[in-house]
mmCIF file of C-alpha atoms in Angstrom:
data_model
loop_
_atom_site.group_PDB
_atom_site.id
_atom_site.type_symbol
_atom_site.label_atom_id
_atom_site.label_comp_id
_atom_site.label_asym_id
_atom_site.label_seq_id
_atom_site.Cartn_x
_atom_site.Cartn_y
_atom_site.Cartn_z
ATOM 1 C CA UNK J 1124 17.908 134.965 181.225
ATOM 2 C CA UNK J 1125 20.008 132.072 182.401
ATOM 3 C CA UNK J 1126 19.203 129.744 179.476
ATOM 4 C CA UNK J 1127 20.003 132.551 177.073
ATOM 5 C CA UNK J 1128 23.386 133.086 178.730
ATOM 6 C CA UNK J 1129 24.077 129.366 178.594
ATOM 7 C CA UNK J 1130 23.202 129.247 174.904
ATOM 8 C CA UNK J 1131 25.442 132.221 174.175
ATOM 9 C CA UNK J 1132 28.353 130.649 176.014
ATOM 10 C CA UNK J 1133 27.928 127.360 174.133
ATOM 11 C CA UNK J 1134 27.871 129.204 170.799
ATOM 12 C CA UNK J 1135 31.021 131.081 171.790
ATOM 13 C CA UNK J 1136 32.648 127.784 172.750
ATOM 14 C CA UNK J 1137 31.688 126.215 169.435
ATOM 15 C CA UNK J 1138 32.972 129.271 167.580
ATOM 16 C CA UNK J 1139 36.249 129.154 169.493
ATOM 17 C CA UNK J 1140 36.613 125.428 168.800
ATOM 18 C CA UNK J 1141 35.957 126.052 165.109
ATOM 19 C CA UNK J 1142 38.573 128.783 164.964
ATOM 20 C CA UNK J 1143 41.065 126.553 166.780
ATOM 21 C CA UNK J 1144 40.425 123.699 164.323
ATOM 22 C CA UNK J 1145 40.814 126.036 161.349
ATOM 23 C CA UNK J 1146 44.010 127.448 162.848
ATOM 24 C CA UNK J 1147 45.484 123.982 163.286
ATOM 25 C CA UNK J 1148 44.427 123.013 159.777
ATOM 26 C CA UNK J 1149 46.044 126.162 158.406
ATOM 27 C CA UNK J 1150 49.277 125.461 160.279
ATOM 28 C CA UNK J 1151 49.309 121.875 159.031
ATOM 29 C CA UNK J 1152 48.725 123.069 155.466
ATOM 30 C CA UNK J 1153 51.525 125.619 155.768
ATOM 31 C CA UNK J 1154 53.948 122.962 157.034
ATOM 32 C CA UNK J 1155 52.864 120.108 154.757
ATOM 33 C CA UNK J 1156 52.412 121.973 151.460
ATOM 34 C CA UNK J 1157 56.142 121.939 150.482
ATOM 35 C CA UNK J 1158 56.250 118.169 150.945
ATOM 36 C CA UNK J 1159 53.035 117.741 148.966
ATOM 37 C CA UNK J 1160 54.514 119.747 146.084
ATOM 38 C CA UNK J 1161 57.548 117.464 145.788
ATOM 39 C CA UNK J 1162 55.740 114.231 146.639
ATOM 40 C CA UNK J 1163 54.840 113.276 142.998
ATOM 41 C CA UNK J 1164 58.525 112.822 142.155
ATOM 42 C CA UNK J 1165 59.196 110.583 145.147
ATOM 43 C CA UNK J 1166 56.018 108.582 144.569
ATOM 44 C CA UNK J 1167 56.931 107.955 140.922
ATOM 45 C CA UNK J 1168 60.519 107.155 141.882
ATOM 46 C CA UNK J 1169 59.322 104.635 144.471
ATOM 47 C CA UNK J 1170 57.047 102.957 141.906
ATOM 48 C CA UNK J 1171 59.249 102.897 138.786
ATOM 49 C CA UNK J 1172 62.696 103.154 140.370
ATOM 50 C CA UNK J 1173 63.049 101.878 143.913
ATOM 51 C CA UNK J 1174 60.560 98.992 143.720
ATOM 52 C CA UNK J 1175 62.080 97.439 140.527
ATOM 53 C CA UNK J 1176 65.545 97.776 142.071
ATOM 54 C CA UNK J 1177 64.570 95.946 145.253
ATOM 55 C CA UNK J 1178 62.507 93.387 143.347
ATOM 56 C CA UNK J 1179 65.472 92.664 141.063
ATOM 57 C CA UNK J 1180 67.632 92.158 144.141
ATOM 58 C CA UNK J 1181 65.173 89.543 145.387
ATOM 59 C CA UNK J 1182 64.895 87.871 141.966
ATOM 60 C CA UNK J 1183 68.704 87.587 141.818
ATOM 61 C CA UNK J 1184 68.617 85.272 144.840
ATOM 62 C CA UNK J 1185 65.912 82.940 143.473
ATOM 63 C CA UNK J 1186 65.426 80.262 140.809
ATOM 64 C CA UNK J 1187 63.066 82.409 138.791
ATOM 65 C CA UNK J 1188 61.824 81.693 135.298
ATOM 66 C CA UNK J 1189 59.475 83.758 133.150
ATOM 67 C CA UNK J 1190 57.462 80.606 132.335
ATOM 68 C CA UNK J 1191 57.423 78.653 135.605
ATOM 69 C CA UNK J 1192 57.882 81.438 138.174
ATOM 70 C CA UNK J 1193 59.738 81.071 141.480
ATOM 71 C CA UNK J 1194 61.225 77.648 142.275
ATOM 72 C CA UNK J 1195 63.098 78.365 145.493
ATOM 73 C CA UNK J 1196 66.555 79.609 146.452
ATOM 74 C CA UNK J 1197 69.167 79.983 143.715
ATOM 75 C CA UNK J 1198 71.286 76.948 142.818
ATOM 76 C CA UNK J 1199 74.516 77.127 140.842
ATOM 77 C CA UNK J 1200 74.089 73.504 139.727
ATOM 78 C CA UNK J 1201 76.532 71.372 137.793
ATOM 79 C CA UNK J 1202 78.530 74.444 136.777
ATOM 80 C CA UNK J 1203 79.785 74.851 140.356
ATOM 81 C CA UNK J 1204 79.269 71.249 141.452
ATOM 82 C CA UNK J 1205 76.674 72.078 144.092
ATOM 83 C CA UNK J 1206 72.964 71.380 144.437
ATOM 84 C CA UNK J 1207 72.244 73.346 147.609
ATOM 85 C CA UNK J 1208 70.256 76.547 147.427
ATOM 86 C CA UNK J 1209 71.783 79.841 148.528
ATOM 87 C CA UNK J 1210 71.254 83.549 147.942
ATOM 88 C CA UNK J 1211 74.486 83.791 145.895
ATOM 89 C CA UNK J 1212 73.919 80.754 143.648
ATOM 90 C CA UNK J 1213 73.033 82.822 140.571
ATOM 91 C CA UNK J 1214 76.094 85.028 141.065
ATOM 92 C CA UNK J 1215 78.306 81.944 141.220
ATOM 93 C CA UNK J 1216 76.791 80.633 138.000
ATOM 94 C CA UNK J 1217 77.298 83.938 136.160
ATOM 95 C CA UNK J 1218 80.915 84.286 137.316
ATOM 96 C CA UNK J 1219 81.664 80.806 135.921
ATOM 97 C CA UNK J 1220 80.419 81.714 132.429
ATOM 98 C CA UNK J 1221 83.028 82.618 129.829
ATOM 99 C CA UNK J 1222 80.411 84.514 127.827
ATOM 100 C CA UNK J 1223 80.000 86.970 130.698
ATOM 101 C CA UNK J 1224 83.701 87.881 130.592
ATOM 102 C CA UNK J 1225 83.594 88.235 126.811
ATOM 103 C CA UNK J 1226 80.649 90.602 127.159
ATOM 104 C CA UNK J 1227 82.471 92.502 129.906
ATOM 105 C CA UNK J 1228 85.553 92.858 127.695
ATOM 106 C CA UNK J 1229 83.461 94.125 124.791
ATOM 107 C CA UNK J 1230 81.641 96.612 127.030
ATOM 108 C CA UNK J 1231 84.904 98.082 128.313
ATOM 109 C CA UNK J 1232 86.391 98.245 124.830
ATOM 110 C CA UNK J 1233 83.383 100.082 123.369
ATOM 111 C CA UNK J 1234 83.231 102.309 126.460
ATOM 112 C CA UNK J 1235 86.854 103.425 126.091
ATOM 113 C CA UNK J 1236 86.567 103.920 122.325
ATOM 114 C CA UNK J 1237 83.469 106.055 122.760
ATOM 115 C CA UNK J 1238 83.725 107.966 126.049
ATOM 116 C CA UNK J 1239 87.352 109.135 125.875
ATOM 117 C CA UNK J 1240 87.201 110.698 122.371
ATOM 118 C CA UNK J 1241 83.651 111.874 123.073
ATOM 119 C CA UNK J 1242 84.621 113.997 126.081
ATOM 120 C CA UNK J 1243 87.782 115.347 124.428
ATOM 121 C CA UNK J 1244 85.947 116.381 121.255
ATOM 122 C CA UNK J 1245 83.065 117.841 123.279
ATOM 123 C CA UNK J 1246 85.528 119.908 125.320
ATOM 124 C CA UNK J 1247 87.195 121.229 122.157
ATOM 125 C CA UNK J 1248 83.857 122.015 120.472
ATOM 126 C CA UNK J 1249 82.646 123.839 123.577
ATOM 127 C CA UNK J 1250 85.824 125.936 123.555
ATOM 128 C CA UNK J 1251 85.278 126.776 119.867
ATOM 129 C CA UNK J 1252 81.602 127.653 120.366
ATOM 130 C CA UNK J 1253 82.501 129.838 123.340
ATOM 131 C CA UNK J 1254 84.602 132.049 121.052
ATOM 132 C CA UNK J 1255 83.267 135.084 119.221
ATOM 133 C CA UNK J 1256 81.633 133.297 116.271
ATOM 134 C CA UNK J 1257 78.979 134.452 113.870
ATOM 135 C CA UNK J 1258 75.598 132.707 114.054
ATOM 136 C CA UNK J 1259 76.346 131.175 117.475
ATOM 137 C CA UNK J 1260 72.796 129.908 117.927
ATOM 138 C CA UNK J 1261 72.891 128.095 114.569
ATOM 139 C CA UNK J 1262 76.089 126.221 115.388
ATOM 140 C CA UNK J 1263 74.910 125.344 118.896
ATOM 141 C CA UNK J 1264 71.676 123.924 117.528
ATOM 142 C CA UNK J 1265 73.630 122.075 114.858
ATOM 143 C CA UNK J 1266 75.791 120.131 117.304
ATOM 144 C CA UNK J 1267 72.655 119.031 119.195
ATOM 145 C CA UNK J 1268 70.800 117.649 116.152
ATOM 146 C CA UNK J 1269 72.369 114.125 116.284
ATOM 147 C CA UNK J 1270 71.177 113.773 119.882
ATOM 148 C CA UNK J 1271 67.594 114.455 118.776
ATOM 149 C CA UNK J 1272 67.713 111.696 116.148
ATOM 150 C CA UNK J 1273 66.069 108.472 117.328
ATOM 151 C CA UNK J 1274 68.402 105.497 117.951
ATOM 152 C CA UNK J 1275 66.549 103.430 115.338
ATOM 153 C CA UNK J 1276 67.099 106.140 112.715
ATOM 154 C CA UNK J 1277 70.776 106.345 113.676
ATOM 155 C CA UNK J 1278 71.032 102.568 113.286
ATOM 156 C CA UNK J 1279 69.560 102.732 109.775
ATOM 157 C CA UNK J 1280 71.916 105.555 108.791
ATOM 158 C CA UNK J 1281 75.068 103.853 110.027
ATOM 159 C CA UNK J 1282 74.026 100.440 108.706
ATOM 160 C CA UNK J 1283 74.416 101.985 105.248
ATOM 161 C CA UNK J 1284 77.790 103.426 106.193
ATOM 162 C CA UNK J 1285 79.234 100.321 107.886
ATOM 163 C CA UNK J 1286 77.739 97.643 105.636
ATOM 164 C CA UNK J 1287 80.199 94.838 104.893
ATOM 165 C CA UNK J 1288 79.458 94.695 101.155
ATOM 166 C CA UNK J 1289 78.090 97.980 99.884
ATOM 167 C CA UNK J 1290 78.722 100.363 102.764
ATOM 168 C CA UNK J 1291 79.833 103.889 101.998
ATOM 169 C CA UNK J 1292 83.228 103.440 103.673
ATOM 170 C CA UNK J 1293 83.956 100.131 101.955
ATOM 171 C CA UNK J 1294 82.976 101.535 98.554
ATOM 172 C CA UNK J 1295 85.367 104.433 99.125
ATOM 173 C CA UNK J 1296 88.158 102.065 100.192
ATOM 174 C CA UNK J 1297 87.662 99.879 97.125
ATOM 175 C CA UNK J 1298 87.775 102.950 94.896
ATOM 176 C CA UNK J 1299 91.173 103.712 96.441
ATOM 177 C CA UNK J 1300 92.390 100.165 95.749
ATOM 178 C CA UNK J 1301 92.180 98.964 99.359
ATOM 179 C CA UNK J 1302 90.462 95.922 100.830
ATOM 180 C CA UNK J 1303 86.996 96.220 102.293
ATOM 181 C CA UNK J 1304 86.576 96.021 106.064
ATOM 182 C CA UNK J 1305 84.367 93.310 107.506
ATOM 183 C CA UNK J 1306 82.752 95.483 110.166
ATOM 184 C CA UNK J 1307 80.479 92.778 111.626
ATOM 185 C CA UNK J 1308 82.961 89.886 111.627
ATOM 186 C CA UNK J 1309 85.938 91.645 113.187
ATOM 187 C CA UNK J 1310 85.996 92.390 116.917
ATOM 188 C CA UNK J 1311 87.984 95.614 116.876
ATOM 189 C CA UNK J 1312 86.302 97.047 113.762
ATOM 190 C CA UNK J 1313 82.837 96.311 115.132
ATOM 191 C CA UNK J 1314 83.780 98.099 118.350
ATOM 192 C CA UNK J 1315 85.049 101.101 116.376
ATOM 193 C CA UNK J 1316 81.838 101.214 114.335
ATOM 194 C CA UNK J 1317 79.591 101.044 117.409
ATOM 195 C CA UNK J 1318 81.720 103.641 119.219
ATOM 196 C CA UNK J 1319 81.363 105.922 116.192
ATOM 197 C CA UNK J 1320 77.570 105.698 116.430
ATOM 198 C CA UNK J 1321 77.715 106.515 120.161
ATOM 199 C CA UNK J 1322 80.058 109.458 119.608
ATOM 200 C CA UNK J 1323 77.910 110.835 116.793
ATOM 201 C CA UNK J 1324 74.846 110.822 119.032
ATOM 202 C CA UNK J 1325 76.242 112.167 122.312
ATOM 203 C CA UNK J 1326 79.083 114.566 121.453
ATOM 204 C CA UNK J 1327 76.664 117.462 120.913
ATOM 205 C CA UNK J 1328 74.841 116.791 124.178
ATOM 206 C CA UNK J 1329 78.061 116.891 126.209
ATOM 207 C CA UNK J 1330 79.279 119.894 124.234
ATOM 208 C CA UNK J 1331 76.329 122.035 125.291
ATOM 209 C CA UNK J 1332 76.717 121.014 128.942
ATOM 210 C CA UNK J 1333 80.403 121.982 128.947
ATOM 211 C CA UNK J 1334 79.634 125.161 126.982
ATOM 212 C CA UNK J 1335 77.110 126.266 129.609
ATOM 213 C CA UNK J 1336 79.754 125.754 132.308
ATOM 214 C CA UNK J 1337 82.328 127.739 130.288
ATOM 215 C CA UNK J 1338 79.950 130.658 129.915
ATOM 216 C CA UNK J 1339 79.420 130.689 133.695
ATOM 217 C CA UNK J 1340 83.136 131.393 134.285
ATOM 218 C CA UNK J 1341 83.584 135.074 135.323
ATOM 219 C CA UNK J 1342 85.127 137.131 132.523
ATOM 220 C CA UNK J 1343 87.270 139.141 134.921
ATOM 221 C CA UNK J 1344 89.207 135.956 135.767
ATOM 222 C CA UNK J 1345 90.012 135.401 132.087
ATOM 223 C CA UNK J 1346 90.872 139.065 131.613
ATOM 224 C CA UNK J 1347 93.194 138.984 134.614
ATOM 225 C CA UNK J 1348 95.018 135.993 133.112
ATOM 226 C CA UNK J 1349 95.334 137.825 129.772
ATOM 227 C CA UNK J 1350 96.730 140.903 131.522
ATOM 228 C CA UNK J 1351 99.287 138.693 133.265
ATOM 229 C CA UNK J 1352 100.486 137.558 129.826
ATOM 230 C CA UNK J 1353 99.012 134.040 129.716
ATOM 231 C CA UNK J 1354 98.358 132.527 126.292
ATOM 232 C CA UNK J 1355 95.224 130.710 125.162
ATOM 233 C CA UNK J 1356 96.553 127.261 126.061
ATOM 234 C CA UNK J 1357 97.799 128.472 129.447
ATOM 235 C CA UNK J 1358 94.423 130.092 130.191
ATOM 236 C CA UNK J 1359 92.577 126.934 129.168
ATOM 237 C CA UNK J 1360 94.817 124.614 131.181
ATOM 238 C CA UNK J 1361 95.266 126.740 134.311
ATOM 239 C CA UNK J 1362 92.018 128.732 134.503
ATOM 240 C CA UNK J 1363 89.222 127.203 132.433
ATOM 241 C CA UNK J 1364 89.851 123.514 133.087
ATOM 242 C CA UNK J 1365 90.021 123.757 136.912
ATOM 243 C CA UNK J 1366 86.815 125.819 136.984
ATOM 244 C CA UNK J 1367 85.074 123.172 134.846
ATOM 245 C CA UNK J 1368 85.797 120.433 137.385
ATOM 246 C CA UNK J 1369 82.198 119.909 138.647
ATOM 247 C CA UNK J 1370 80.852 119.795 135.089
ATOM 248 C CA UNK J 1371 83.594 117.446 133.898
ATOM 249 C CA UNK J 1372 82.875 115.127 136.814
ATOM 250 C CA UNK J 1373 79.191 115.068 135.839
ATOM 251 C CA UNK J 1374 79.936 114.446 132.143
ATOM 252 C CA UNK J 1375 82.477 111.697 132.840
ATOM 253 C CA UNK J 1376 80.228 109.884 135.320
ATOM 254 C CA UNK J 1377 77.208 109.999 132.987
ATOM 255 C CA UNK J 1378 79.393 108.807 130.089
ATOM 256 C CA UNK J 1379 80.669 105.958 132.249
ATOM 257 C CA UNK J 1380 77.163 104.888 133.192
ATOM 258 C CA UNK J 1381 75.895 105.081 129.603
ATOM 259 C CA UNK J 1382 78.997 103.470 128.096
ATOM 260 C CA UNK J 1383 79.057 100.409 130.361
ATOM 261 C CA UNK J 1384 75.344 99.636 129.942
ATOM 262 C CA UNK J 1385 75.211 100.281 126.194
ATOM 263 C CA UNK J 1386 72.414 98.345 124.478
ATOM 264 C CA UNK J 1387 70.748 100.234 121.605
ATOM 265 C CA UNK J 1388 73.745 100.700 119.332
ATOM 266 C CA UNK J 1389 75.082 97.096 119.309
ATOM 267 C CA UNK J 1390 71.540 95.736 118.987
ATOM 268 C CA UNK J 1391 70.831 97.991 115.979
ATOM 269 C CA UNK J 1392 74.266 97.238 114.528
ATOM 270 C CA UNK J 1393 73.302 93.566 114.325
ATOM 271 C CA UNK J 1394 71.809 92.761 110.917
ATOM 272 C CA UNK J 1395 70.283 89.357 111.650
ATOM 273 C CA UNK J 1396 66.800 88.784 113.017
ATOM 274 C CA UNK J 1397 68.080 87.100 116.197
ATOM 275 C CA UNK J 1398 69.388 88.874 119.288
ATOM 276 C CA UNK J 1399 72.524 90.916 118.749
ATOM 277 C CA UNK J 1400 76.106 90.270 119.705
ATOM 278 C CA UNK J 1401 77.558 88.796 116.534
ATOM 279 C CA UNK J 1402 78.094 85.246 115.371
ATOM 280 C CA UNK J 1403 81.026 84.775 117.776
ATOM 281 C CA UNK J 1404 79.933 87.327 120.398
ATOM 282 C CA UNK J 1405 82.434 89.798 118.973
ATOM 283 C CA UNK J 1406 80.320 92.820 119.997
ATOM 284 C CA UNK J 1407 78.161 91.271 122.711
ATOM 285 C CA UNK J 1408 77.875 93.710 125.630
ATOM 286 C CA UNK J 1409 76.802 92.990 129.208
ATOM 287 C CA UNK J 1410 73.380 94.556 128.620
ATOM 288 C CA UNK J 1411 72.849 92.408 125.512
ATOM 289 C CA UNK J 1412 73.985 89.330 127.426
ATOM 290 C CA UNK J 1413 71.491 90.173 130.169
ATOM 291 C CA UNK J 1414 68.703 90.563 127.622
ATOM 292 C CA UNK J 1415 69.506 87.297 125.840
ATOM 293 C CA UNK J 1416 69.838 85.409 129.120
ATOM 294 C CA UNK J 1417 66.597 86.678 130.617
ATOM 295 C CA UNK J 1418 64.228 87.029 127.663
ATOM 296 C CA UNK J 1419 65.613 85.126 124.648
ATOM 297 C CA UNK J 1420 67.105 81.902 126.030
ATOM 298 C CA UNK J 1421 63.932 80.985 127.907
ATOM 299 C CA UNK J 1422 63.771 77.254 128.744
ATOM 300 C CA UNK J 1423 61.341 75.658 131.210
ATOM 301 C CA UNK J 1424 63.148 74.621 134.362
ATOM 302 C CA UNK J 1425 66.087 76.994 133.852
ATOM 303 C CA UNK J 1426 66.289 79.984 136.258
ATOM 304 C CA UNK J 1427 67.058 82.388 133.439
ATOM 305 C CA UNK J 1428 65.490 85.502 134.938
ATOM 306 C CA UNK J 1429 67.237 85.068 138.294
ATOM 307 C CA UNK J 1430 70.590 84.738 136.563
ATOM 308 C CA UNK J 1431 69.832 87.758 134.379
ATOM 309 C CA UNK J 1432 69.047 89.736 137.550
ATOM 310 C CA UNK J 1433 72.414 88.641 138.955
ATOM 311 C CA UNK J 1434 74.105 89.977 135.810
ATOM 312 C CA UNK J 1435 72.243 93.258 136.279
ATOM 313 C CA UNK J 1436 73.490 93.622 139.849
ATOM 314 C CA UNK J 1437 77.066 92.763 138.895
ATOM 315 C CA UNK J 1438 76.900 95.431 136.197
ATOM 316 C CA UNK J 1439 75.465 97.869 138.738
ATOM 317 C CA UNK J 1440 78.396 97.280 141.119
ATOM 318 C CA UNK J 1441 80.943 97.589 138.295
ATOM 319 C CA UNK J 1442 79.436 100.917 137.198
ATOM 320 C CA UNK J 1443 79.541 102.266 140.766
ATOM 321 C CA UNK J 1444 83.195 101.268 141.121
ATOM 322 C CA UNK J 1445 84.287 102.946 137.889
ATOM 323 C CA UNK J 1446 82.146 106.022 138.561
ATOM 324 C CA UNK J 1447 83.955 106.511 141.887
ATOM 325 C CA UNK J 1448 87.311 105.879 140.189
ATOM 326 C CA UNK J 1449 86.549 108.437 137.456
ATOM 327 C CA UNK J 1450 85.403 110.922 140.087
ATOM 328 C CA UNK J 1451 88.720 110.660 141.937
ATOM 329 C CA UNK J 1452 90.851 110.885 138.770
ATOM 330 C CA UNK J 1453 88.862 113.832 137.429
ATOM 331 C CA UNK J 1454 89.282 115.786 140.657
ATOM 332 C CA UNK J 1455 93.058 115.282 140.548
ATOM 333 C CA UNK J 1456 93.370 116.179 136.861
ATOM 334 C CA UNK J 1457 91.130 119.248 137.087
ATOM 335 C CA UNK J 1458 92.948 120.453 140.214
ATOM 336 C CA UNK J 1459 96.271 120.383 138.360
ATOM 337 C CA UNK J 1460 97.640 117.423 140.288
ATOM 338 C CA UNK J 1461 98.128 119.377 143.510
ATOM 339 C CA UNK J 1462 98.058 117.268 146.676
ATOM 340 C CA UNK J 1463 95.049 117.554 148.921
ATOM 341 C CA UNK J 1464 95.533 119.926 151.846
ATOM 342 C CA UNK J 1465 94.784 118.868 155.394
ATOM 343 C CA UNK J 1466 92.029 120.429 157.474
ATOM 344 C CA UNK J 1467 94.592 122.276 159.588
ATOM 345 C CA UNK J 1468 96.201 123.775 156.477
ATOM 346 C CA UNK J 1469 92.802 124.870 155.215
ATOM 347 C CA UNK J 1470 92.023 126.450 158.594
ATOM 348 C CA UNK J 1471 95.324 128.373 158.678
ATOM 349 C CA UNK J 1472 94.808 129.505 155.084
ATOM 350 C CA UNK J 1473 91.303 130.767 155.865
ATOM 351 C CA UNK J 1474 92.603 132.624 158.959
ATOM 352 C CA UNK J 1475 95.347 134.246 156.892
ATOM 353 C CA UNK J 1476 92.870 135.307 154.244
ATOM 354 C CA UNK J 1477 90.561 136.762 156.906
ATOM 355 C CA UNK J 1478 93.455 138.720 158.460
ATOM 356 C CA UNK J 1479 94.392 140.123 155.036
ATOM 357 C CA UNK J 1480 90.784 141.098 154.408
ATOM 358 C CA UNK J 1481 90.493 142.889 157.757
ATOM 359 C CA UNK J 1482 93.810 144.649 157.132
ATOM 360 C CA UNK J 1483 92.573 145.784 153.741
ATOM 361 C CA UNK J 1484 89.328 147.059 155.249
ATOM 362 C CA UNK J 1485 91.196 148.972 157.953
ATOM 363 C CA UNK J 1486 93.597 150.502 155.458
ATOM 364 C CA UNK J 1487 90.702 151.514 153.230
ATOM 365 C CA UNK J 1488 88.839 153.069 156.170
ATOM 366 C CA UNK J 1489 91.938 154.976 157.265
ATOM 367 C CA UNK J 1490 92.508 156.193 153.729
ATOM 368 C CA UNK J 1491 88.906 157.400 153.459
ATOM 369 C CA UNK J 1492 89.156 159.060 156.870
ATOM 370 C CA UNK J 1493 92.419 160.805 155.968
ATOM 371 C CA UNK J 1494 90.949 161.936 152.661
ATOM 372 C CA UNK J 1495 87.906 163.357 154.485
ATOM 373 C CA UNK J 1496 90.133 165.245 156.970
ATOM 374 C CA UNK J 1497 92.231 166.710 154.133
ATOM 375 C CA UNK J 1498 89.153 167.857 152.287
ATOM 376 C CA UNK J 1499 87.712 169.366 155.467
ATOM 377 C CA UNK J 1500 90.919 171.307 156.125
ATOM 378 C CA UNK J 1501 90.798 172.777 152.625
ATOM 379 C CA UNK J 1502 87.341 174.264 153.280
ATOM 380 C CA UNK J 1503 86.986 177.842 154.530
ATOM 381 C CA UNK J 1504 86.709 178.345 158.275
ATOM 382 C CA UNK J 1505 83.078 179.478 158.110
ATOM 383 C CA UNK J 1506 82.014 176.368 156.147
ATOM 384 C CA UNK J 1507 83.912 174.087 158.536
ATOM 385 C CA UNK J 1508 82.181 175.627 161.524
ATOM 386 C CA UNK J 1509 78.788 175.347 159.755
ATOM 387 C CA UNK J 1510 79.387 171.621 159.089
ATOM 388 C CA UNK J 1511 80.393 171.055 162.712
ATOM 389 C CA UNK J 1512 77.172 172.768 163.793
ATOM 390 C CA UNK J 1513 75.123 170.550 161.465
ATOM 391 C CA UNK J 1514 76.793 167.477 162.857
ATOM 392 C CA UNK J 1515 76.094 168.609 166.401
#
């Protein structure tokens, strides 16, 4: 009997250990499953986002060439009058290049000519589409069609419109007795043409984002403003625009990022077979300069890729600075220019609002109680006594 009891106890122990292991595995699965569900995004971001960013940071501090590879720490060279290697040598070399400042000027010019009208027109179109129109779905799909068009197709379309000799606009101007515009030779006209391509592609995209935010505004707020006698412009400026602040911040920041690193449109606007930018760099942007420096002007012994990485990081810092600046300006404009309240003022305001809410609740309770007493007194005596008995 003893061996049998020992065998039974060992089986029970093994069964208990198995249940304990399964319980721990189940608990681990319950705790780890949310992280496993979201892990593909972070894994892909680490591979295609974080690793290239860190690798570019390292390349920017080295003499790196696509043909000869790494040749040591970055050296500014004869441009700066130094031959010692340092982590900031490529940045020094880039900041001494006049072409970089020309590209930076062109990028800001195209950015302002595209982003400012783009957001204003998108805001107006969203306001129009939010009205009571017929065939709303048709018009909303129509404004999004340019965004669906491929950049190469857009380049072909606008190359026929902005051609220097036989473009549609120049033909129309010559028919009116005016001189043709040399779109590719002039700095300002090339910027206007490229900004037109950008606006044509992205106005519809921003319009639908702003329209979605407008439709999320509670209708009772608009109706209250109408009852108070506010006109359409007053409602838009004092009610709609402040409530669109988060969406406007998002649209302005994304437009800033896209406008300062513009590449497709100026590259497609260039007619020649070589890299874009124009014969005199009249529409050379920072992204085009980076591309030409790193992948076109490849010479053995020249650290072209390290210097291109330095340009990329300078552009990254410039974009961050202007994104923060736009964020601050947008908050002030959307808030109506009111100064920011202190924490103490916010605390006192919240306490006052809570006191008013409690006072309103007490007054409503007293009113309901008084109404119940009045109704009870109007009842016959027998019914009042019956209700008291039911309550008891």
